[in-house]
mmCIF file of C-alpha atoms in Angstrom:
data_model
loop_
_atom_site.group_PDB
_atom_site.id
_atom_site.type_symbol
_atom_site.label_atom_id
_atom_site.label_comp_id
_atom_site.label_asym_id
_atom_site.label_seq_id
_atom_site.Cartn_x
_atom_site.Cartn_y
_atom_site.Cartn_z
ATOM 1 C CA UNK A 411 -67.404 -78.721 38.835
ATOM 2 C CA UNK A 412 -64.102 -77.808 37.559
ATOM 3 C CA UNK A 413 -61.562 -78.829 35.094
ATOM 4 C CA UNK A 414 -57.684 -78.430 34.659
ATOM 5 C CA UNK A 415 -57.108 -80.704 32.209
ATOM 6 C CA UNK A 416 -58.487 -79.646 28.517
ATOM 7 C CA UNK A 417 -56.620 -80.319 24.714
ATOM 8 C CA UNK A 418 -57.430 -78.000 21.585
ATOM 9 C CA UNK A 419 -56.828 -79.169 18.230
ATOM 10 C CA UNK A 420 -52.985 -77.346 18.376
ATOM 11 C CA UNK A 421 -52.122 -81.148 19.655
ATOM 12 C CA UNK A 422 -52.658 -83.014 16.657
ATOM 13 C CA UNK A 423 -54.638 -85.062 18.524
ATOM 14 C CA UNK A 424 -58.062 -83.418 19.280
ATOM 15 C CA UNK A 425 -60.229 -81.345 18.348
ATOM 16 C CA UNK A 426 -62.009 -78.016 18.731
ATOM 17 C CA UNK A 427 -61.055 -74.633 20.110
ATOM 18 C CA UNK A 428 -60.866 -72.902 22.853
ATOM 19 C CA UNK A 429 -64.075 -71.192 22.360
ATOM 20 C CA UNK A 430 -65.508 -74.827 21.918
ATOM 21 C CA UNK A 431 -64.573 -76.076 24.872
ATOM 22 C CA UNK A 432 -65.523 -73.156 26.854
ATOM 23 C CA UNK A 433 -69.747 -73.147 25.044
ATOM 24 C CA UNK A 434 -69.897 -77.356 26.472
ATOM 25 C CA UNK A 435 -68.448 -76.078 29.582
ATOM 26 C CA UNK A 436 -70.977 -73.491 30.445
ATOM 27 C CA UNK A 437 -74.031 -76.337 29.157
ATOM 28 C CA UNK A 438 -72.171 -78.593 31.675
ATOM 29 C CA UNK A 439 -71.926 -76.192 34.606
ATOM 30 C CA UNK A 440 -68.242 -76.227 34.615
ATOM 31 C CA UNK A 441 -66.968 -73.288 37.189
ATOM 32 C CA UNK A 442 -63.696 -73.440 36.177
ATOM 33 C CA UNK A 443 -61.905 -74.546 32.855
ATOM 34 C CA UNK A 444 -57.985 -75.216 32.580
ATOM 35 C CA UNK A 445 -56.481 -75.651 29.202
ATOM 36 C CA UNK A 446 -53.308 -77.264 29.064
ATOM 37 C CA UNK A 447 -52.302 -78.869 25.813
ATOM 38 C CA UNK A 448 -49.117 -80.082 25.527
ATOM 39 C CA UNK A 449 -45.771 -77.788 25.842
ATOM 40 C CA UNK A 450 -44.284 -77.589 22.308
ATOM 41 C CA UNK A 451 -40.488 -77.979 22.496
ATOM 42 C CA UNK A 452 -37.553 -75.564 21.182
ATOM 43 C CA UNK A 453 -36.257 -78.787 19.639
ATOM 44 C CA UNK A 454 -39.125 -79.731 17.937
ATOM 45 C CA UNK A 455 -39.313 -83.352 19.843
ATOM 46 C CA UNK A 456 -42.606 -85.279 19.626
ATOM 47 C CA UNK A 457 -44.087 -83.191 16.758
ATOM 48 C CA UNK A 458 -47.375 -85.539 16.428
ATOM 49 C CA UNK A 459 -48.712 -84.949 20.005
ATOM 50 C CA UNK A 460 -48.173 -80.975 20.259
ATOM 51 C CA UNK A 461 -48.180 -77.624 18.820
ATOM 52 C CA UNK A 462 -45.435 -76.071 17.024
ATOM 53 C CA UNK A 463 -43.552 -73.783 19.152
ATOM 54 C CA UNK A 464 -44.655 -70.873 17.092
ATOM 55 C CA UNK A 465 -48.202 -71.284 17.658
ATOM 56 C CA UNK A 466 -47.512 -70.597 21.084
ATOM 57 C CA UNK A 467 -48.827 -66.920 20.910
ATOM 58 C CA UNK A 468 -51.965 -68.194 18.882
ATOM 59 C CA UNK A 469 -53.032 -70.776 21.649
ATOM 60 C CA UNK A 470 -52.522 -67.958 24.256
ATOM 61 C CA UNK A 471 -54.667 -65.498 22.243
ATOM 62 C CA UNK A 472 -57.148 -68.005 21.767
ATOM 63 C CA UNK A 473 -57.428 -68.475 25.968
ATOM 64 C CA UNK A 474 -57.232 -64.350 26.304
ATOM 65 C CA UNK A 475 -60.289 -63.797 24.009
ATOM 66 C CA UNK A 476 -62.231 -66.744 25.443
ATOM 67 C CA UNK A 477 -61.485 -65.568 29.247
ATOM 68 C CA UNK A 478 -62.112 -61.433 28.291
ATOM 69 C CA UNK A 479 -65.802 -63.104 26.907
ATOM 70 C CA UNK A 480 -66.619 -65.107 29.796
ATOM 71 C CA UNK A 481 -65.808 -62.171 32.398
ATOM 72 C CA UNK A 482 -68.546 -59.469 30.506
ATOM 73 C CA UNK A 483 -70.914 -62.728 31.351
ATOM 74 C CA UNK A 484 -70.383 -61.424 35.309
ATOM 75 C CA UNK A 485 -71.678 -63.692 38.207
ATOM 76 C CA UNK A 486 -71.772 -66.305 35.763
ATOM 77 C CA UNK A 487 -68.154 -66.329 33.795
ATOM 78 C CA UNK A 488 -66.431 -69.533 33.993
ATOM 79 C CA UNK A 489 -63.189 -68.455 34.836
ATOM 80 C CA UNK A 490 -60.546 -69.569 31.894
ATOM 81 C CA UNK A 491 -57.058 -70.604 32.801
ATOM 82 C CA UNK A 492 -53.745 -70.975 30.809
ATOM 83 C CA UNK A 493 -51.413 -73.863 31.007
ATOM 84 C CA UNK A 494 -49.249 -76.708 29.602
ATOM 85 C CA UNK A 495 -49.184 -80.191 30.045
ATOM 86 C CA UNK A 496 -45.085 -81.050 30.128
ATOM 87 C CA UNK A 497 -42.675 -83.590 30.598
ATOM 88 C CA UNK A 498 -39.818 -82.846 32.251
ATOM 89 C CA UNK A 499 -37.042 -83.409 29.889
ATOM 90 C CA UNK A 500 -33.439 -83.227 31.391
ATOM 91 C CA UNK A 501 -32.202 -79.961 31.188
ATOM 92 C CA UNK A 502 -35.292 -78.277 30.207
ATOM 93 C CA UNK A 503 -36.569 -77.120 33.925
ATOM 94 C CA UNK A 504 -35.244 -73.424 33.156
ATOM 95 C CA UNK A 505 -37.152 -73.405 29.720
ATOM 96 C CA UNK A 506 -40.566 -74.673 31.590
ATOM 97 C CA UNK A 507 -40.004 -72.198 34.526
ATOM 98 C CA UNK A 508 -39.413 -69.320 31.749
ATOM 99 C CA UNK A 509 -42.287 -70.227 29.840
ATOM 100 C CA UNK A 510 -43.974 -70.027 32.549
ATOM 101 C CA UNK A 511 -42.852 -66.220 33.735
ATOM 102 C CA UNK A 512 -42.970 -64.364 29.849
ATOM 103 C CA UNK A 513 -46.862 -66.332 29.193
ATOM 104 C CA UNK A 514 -47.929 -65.499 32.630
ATOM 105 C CA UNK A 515 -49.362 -68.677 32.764
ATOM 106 C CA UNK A 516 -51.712 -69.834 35.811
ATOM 107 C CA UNK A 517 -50.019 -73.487 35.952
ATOM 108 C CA UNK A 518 -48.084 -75.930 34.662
ATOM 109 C CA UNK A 519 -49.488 -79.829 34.895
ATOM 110 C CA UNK A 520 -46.572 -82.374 35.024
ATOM 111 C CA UNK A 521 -46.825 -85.541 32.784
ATOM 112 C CA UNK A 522 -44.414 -88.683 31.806
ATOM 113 C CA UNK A 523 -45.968 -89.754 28.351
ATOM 114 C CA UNK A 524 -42.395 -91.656 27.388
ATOM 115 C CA UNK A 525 -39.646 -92.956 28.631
ATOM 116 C CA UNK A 526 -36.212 -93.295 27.627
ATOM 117 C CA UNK A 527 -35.075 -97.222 27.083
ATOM 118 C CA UNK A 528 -32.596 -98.356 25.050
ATOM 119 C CA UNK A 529 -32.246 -94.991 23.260
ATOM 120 C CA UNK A 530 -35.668 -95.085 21.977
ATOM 121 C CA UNK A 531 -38.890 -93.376 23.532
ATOM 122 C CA UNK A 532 -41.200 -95.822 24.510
ATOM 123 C CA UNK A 533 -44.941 -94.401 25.363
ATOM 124 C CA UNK A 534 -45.708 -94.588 28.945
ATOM 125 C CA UNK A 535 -48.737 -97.034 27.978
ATOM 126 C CA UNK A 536 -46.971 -99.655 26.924
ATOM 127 C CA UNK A 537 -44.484 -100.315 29.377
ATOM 128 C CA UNK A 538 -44.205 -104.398 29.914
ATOM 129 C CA UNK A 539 -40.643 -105.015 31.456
ATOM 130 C CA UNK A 540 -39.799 -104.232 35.208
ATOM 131 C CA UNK A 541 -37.101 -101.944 34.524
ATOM 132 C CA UNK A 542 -39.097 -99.693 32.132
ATOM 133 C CA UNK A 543 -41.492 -99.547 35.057
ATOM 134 C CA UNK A 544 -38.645 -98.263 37.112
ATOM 135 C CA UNK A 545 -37.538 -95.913 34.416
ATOM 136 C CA UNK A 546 -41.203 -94.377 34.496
ATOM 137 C CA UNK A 547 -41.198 -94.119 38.604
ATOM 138 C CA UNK A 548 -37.853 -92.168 38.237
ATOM 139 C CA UNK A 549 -38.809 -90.178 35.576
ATOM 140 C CA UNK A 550 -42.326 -89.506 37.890
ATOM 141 C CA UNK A 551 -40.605 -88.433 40.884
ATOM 142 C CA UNK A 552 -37.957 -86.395 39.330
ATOM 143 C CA UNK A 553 -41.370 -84.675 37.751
ATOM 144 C CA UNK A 554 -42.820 -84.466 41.261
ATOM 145 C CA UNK A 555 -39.505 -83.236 43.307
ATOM 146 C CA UNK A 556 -39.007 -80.163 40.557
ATOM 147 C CA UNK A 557 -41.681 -78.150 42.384
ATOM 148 C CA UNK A 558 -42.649 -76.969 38.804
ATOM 149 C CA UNK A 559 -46.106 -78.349 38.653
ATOM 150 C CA UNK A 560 -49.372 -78.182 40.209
ATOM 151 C CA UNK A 561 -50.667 -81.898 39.886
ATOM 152 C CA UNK A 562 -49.157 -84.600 38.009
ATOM 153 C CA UNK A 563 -51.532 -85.691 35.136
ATOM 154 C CA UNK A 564 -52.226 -89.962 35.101
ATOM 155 C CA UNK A 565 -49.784 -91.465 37.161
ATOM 156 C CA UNK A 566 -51.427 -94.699 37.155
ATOM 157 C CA UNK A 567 -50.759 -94.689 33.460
ATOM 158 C CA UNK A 568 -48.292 -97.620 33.418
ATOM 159 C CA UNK A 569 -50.979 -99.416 34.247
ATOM 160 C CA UNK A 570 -52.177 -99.428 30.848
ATOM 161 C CA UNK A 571 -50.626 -102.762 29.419
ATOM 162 C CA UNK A 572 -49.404 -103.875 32.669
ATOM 163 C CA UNK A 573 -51.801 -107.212 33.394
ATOM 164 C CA UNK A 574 -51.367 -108.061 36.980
ATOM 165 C CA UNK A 575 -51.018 -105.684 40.173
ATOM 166 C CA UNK A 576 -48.044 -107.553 41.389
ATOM 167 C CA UNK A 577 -45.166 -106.200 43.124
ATOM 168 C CA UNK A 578 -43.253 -104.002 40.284
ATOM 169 C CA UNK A 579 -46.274 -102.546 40.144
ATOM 170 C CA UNK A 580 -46.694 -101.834 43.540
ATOM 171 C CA UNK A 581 -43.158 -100.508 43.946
ATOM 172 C CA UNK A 582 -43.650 -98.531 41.256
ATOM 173 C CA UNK A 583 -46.720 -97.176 42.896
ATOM 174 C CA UNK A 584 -45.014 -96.617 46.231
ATOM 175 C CA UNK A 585 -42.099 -94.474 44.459
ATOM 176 C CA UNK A 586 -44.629 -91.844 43.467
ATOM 177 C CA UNK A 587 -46.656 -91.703 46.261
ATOM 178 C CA UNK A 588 -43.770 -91.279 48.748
ATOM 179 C CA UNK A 589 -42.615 -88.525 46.405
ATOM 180 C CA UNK A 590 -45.801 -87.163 46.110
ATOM 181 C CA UNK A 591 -47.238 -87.129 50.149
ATOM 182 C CA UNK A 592 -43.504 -85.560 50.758
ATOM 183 C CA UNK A 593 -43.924 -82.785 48.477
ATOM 184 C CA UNK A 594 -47.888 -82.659 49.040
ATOM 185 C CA UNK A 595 -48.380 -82.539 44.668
ATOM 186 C CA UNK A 596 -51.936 -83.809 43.893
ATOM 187 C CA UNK A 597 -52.213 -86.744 41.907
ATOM 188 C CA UNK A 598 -54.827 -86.761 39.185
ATOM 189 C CA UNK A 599 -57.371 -88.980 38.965
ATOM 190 C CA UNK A 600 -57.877 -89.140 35.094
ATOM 191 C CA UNK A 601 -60.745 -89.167 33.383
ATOM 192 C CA UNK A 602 -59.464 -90.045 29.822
ATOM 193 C CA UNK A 603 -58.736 -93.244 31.043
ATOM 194 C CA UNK A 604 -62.061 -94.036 31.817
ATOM 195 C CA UNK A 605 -63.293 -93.312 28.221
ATOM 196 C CA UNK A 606 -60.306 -96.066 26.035
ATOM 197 C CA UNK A 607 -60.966 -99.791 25.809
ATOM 198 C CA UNK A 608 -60.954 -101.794 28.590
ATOM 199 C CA UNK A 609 -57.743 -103.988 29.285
ATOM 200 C CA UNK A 610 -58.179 -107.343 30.591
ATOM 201 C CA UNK A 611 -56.161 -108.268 33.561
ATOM 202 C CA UNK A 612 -55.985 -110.610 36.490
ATOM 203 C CA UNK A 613 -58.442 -108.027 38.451
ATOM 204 C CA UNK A 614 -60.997 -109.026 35.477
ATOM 205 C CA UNK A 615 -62.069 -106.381 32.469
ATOM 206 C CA UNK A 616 -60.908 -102.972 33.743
ATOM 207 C CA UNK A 617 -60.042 -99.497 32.589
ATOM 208 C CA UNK A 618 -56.130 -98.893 31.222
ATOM 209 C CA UNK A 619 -55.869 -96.161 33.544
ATOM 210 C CA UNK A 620 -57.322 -95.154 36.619
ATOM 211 C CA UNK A 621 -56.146 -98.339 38.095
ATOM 212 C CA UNK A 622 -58.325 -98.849 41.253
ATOM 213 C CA UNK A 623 -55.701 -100.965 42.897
ATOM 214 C CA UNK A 624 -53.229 -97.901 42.519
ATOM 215 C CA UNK A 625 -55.922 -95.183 44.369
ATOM 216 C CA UNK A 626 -56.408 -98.025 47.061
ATOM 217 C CA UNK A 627 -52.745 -97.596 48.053
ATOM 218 C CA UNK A 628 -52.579 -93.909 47.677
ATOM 219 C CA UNK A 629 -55.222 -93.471 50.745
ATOM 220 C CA UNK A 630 -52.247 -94.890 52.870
ATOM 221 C CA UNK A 631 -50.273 -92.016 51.754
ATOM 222 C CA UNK A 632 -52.746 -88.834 53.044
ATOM 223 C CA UNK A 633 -52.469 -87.464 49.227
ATOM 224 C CA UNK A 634 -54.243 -85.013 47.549
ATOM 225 C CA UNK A 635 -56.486 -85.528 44.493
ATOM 226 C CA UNK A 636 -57.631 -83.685 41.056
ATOM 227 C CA UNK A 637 -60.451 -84.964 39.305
ATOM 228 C CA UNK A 638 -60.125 -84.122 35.896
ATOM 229 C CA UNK A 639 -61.364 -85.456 32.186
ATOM 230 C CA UNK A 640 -58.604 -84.276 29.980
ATOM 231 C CA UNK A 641 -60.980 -83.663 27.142
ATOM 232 C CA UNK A 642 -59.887 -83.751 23.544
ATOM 233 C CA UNK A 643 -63.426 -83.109 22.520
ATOM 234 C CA UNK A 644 -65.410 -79.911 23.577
ATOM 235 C CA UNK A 645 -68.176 -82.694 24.065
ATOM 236 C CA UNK A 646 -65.832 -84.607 26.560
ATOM 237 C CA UNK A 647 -65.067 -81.210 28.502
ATOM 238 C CA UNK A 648 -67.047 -82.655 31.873
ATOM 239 C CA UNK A 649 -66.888 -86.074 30.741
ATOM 240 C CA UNK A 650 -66.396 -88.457 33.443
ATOM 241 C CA UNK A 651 -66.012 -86.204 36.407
ATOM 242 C CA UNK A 652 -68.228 -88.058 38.500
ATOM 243 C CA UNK A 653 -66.498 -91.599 37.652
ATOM 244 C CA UNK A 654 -63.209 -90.197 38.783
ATOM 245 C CA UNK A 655 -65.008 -88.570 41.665
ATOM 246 C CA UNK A 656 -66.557 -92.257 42.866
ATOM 247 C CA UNK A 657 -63.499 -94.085 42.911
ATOM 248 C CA UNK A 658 -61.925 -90.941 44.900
ATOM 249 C CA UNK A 659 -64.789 -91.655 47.358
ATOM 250 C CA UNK A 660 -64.791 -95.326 47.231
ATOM 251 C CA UNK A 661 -60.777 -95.259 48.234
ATOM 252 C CA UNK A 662 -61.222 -92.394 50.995
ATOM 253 C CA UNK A 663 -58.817 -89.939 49.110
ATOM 254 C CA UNK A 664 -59.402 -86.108 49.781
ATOM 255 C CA UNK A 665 -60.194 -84.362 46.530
ATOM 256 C CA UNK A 666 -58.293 -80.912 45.708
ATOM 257 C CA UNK A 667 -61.664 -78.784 44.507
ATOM 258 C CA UNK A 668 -60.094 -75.680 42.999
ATOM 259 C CA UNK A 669 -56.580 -74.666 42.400
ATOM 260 C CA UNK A 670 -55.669 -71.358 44.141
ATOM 261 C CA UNK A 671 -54.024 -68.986 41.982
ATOM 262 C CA UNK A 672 -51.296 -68.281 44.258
ATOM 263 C CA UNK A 673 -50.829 -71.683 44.850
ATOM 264 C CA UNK A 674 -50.433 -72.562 40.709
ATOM 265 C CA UNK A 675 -48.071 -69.643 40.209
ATOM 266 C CA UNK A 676 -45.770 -70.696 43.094
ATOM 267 C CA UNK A 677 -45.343 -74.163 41.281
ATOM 268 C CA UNK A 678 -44.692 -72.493 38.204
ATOM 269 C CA UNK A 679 -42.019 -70.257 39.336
ATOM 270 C CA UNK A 680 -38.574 -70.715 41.537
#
């Protein structure tokens, strides 16, 4: 099993280092582990959900000394990799794609956790009107079409507050997955979402986020999928892998096993 999708504590959010991650991911079998907490900002924008851009060189030391560790373990290192979790702000692709070159890092996951309505920032999860729904699909694609990323973290995550699969929804759906089988990104499959309250909607008691009705149209579309649990607890590092992994299975959608390094580094760079 892998995983691509892992928080430290640097995001004000979770908890745990890097070296706690990586102990649960070797008692969970994990192959591969991918941490990728949230891009800090020159700006300082969103201070509560991500590290300050100075700790930048700690979070990166932190992944170097885990990753040196694991390979003196030989045939049975997990192999450690280096990311961020970003949104695509305008006007910041050239700061992502240089962050990207100077860290050397092995990806970058693309992620729409707000959008921009009325000249506020409303979170992604509680999107209720049609036309923030179409604010989030832009803001999706435009992710997507950058070529920047290697998967696009939860894009069913409008889902979260939105009650009834009906068609703004569905159009909303159909934005991303067009831009998504045209640019062959992977989708992710998110495990977090599996792990929050359950929401209750017209399809019954379900999860916020993944939305089964949104994976059921993304077979149409031939897409790609990672299965990942974005942990924010080194005891949540594997957790719900195999959830994710059923409803891949029950909707027919071909899941992306491993990230090639070649293939990260060409997303991260022009």
């Amino acid at each position: 099993m892998t995983n691509y999708h892992t928080h430290t504590f640097r995001c004000r959010h979770a908890e745990g280092d890097v070296a706690d991650y990586v102990r649960m991911a070797r008692i969970a079998g994990l192959s591969e582990l991918g941490f990728s907490d949230h891009v800090p900002f020159p700006d300082g924008l969103w201070p509560e959900s991500r590290m300050d851009f100075s700790e930048i060189s700690a979070y990166m030391e932190s992944i170097s000394e885990a990753a040196t560790a694991e390979q003196l373990r030989g045939a049975d290192a997990i192999r450690i990799l280096t990311a961020f979790e970003c949104e695509l702000r305008p006007g910041m692709e050239e700061y992502l794609r240089d962050l990207a070159a100077e860290r050397n890092l092995d990806y970058l996951v693309g992620a729409v956790h707000w959008i921009s309505s009325g000249g506020e920032w409303l979170p992604a999860t509680h999107l209720t009107r049609p036309r923030e729904l179409c604010i989030f699909s832009e803001a999706t694609v435009r992710t997507i079409r950058s070529g920047l990323f290697a998967f696009i973290a939860h894009p069913d995550i409008y889902c979260a507050r939105w009650r009834e699969w009906d068609a703004d929804a569905r159009a909303c759906a159909v934005d991303i997955l067009e831009a998504a089988a045209e640019t062959r990104t992977p989708l992710e499959i998110n495990g977090y979402g599996l792990r929050k309250p359950l929401v209750h909607s017209a399809d019954g008691h379900r999860p916020q986020y993944p939305y089964l009705r949104f994976w059921e149209l993304a077979a149409d579309y031939g897409i790609e999928v990672m299965i990942n649990s974005d942990a924010h607890r080194p005891v949540d590092v594997a957790a719900s892998l195999r959830e994710a992994r059923s409803i891949a299975a029950a909707c027919g959608l071909r899941v992306r096993e491993q990230l090639d390094p070649v293939t990260m580094r060409s997303h991260s760079r022009p």
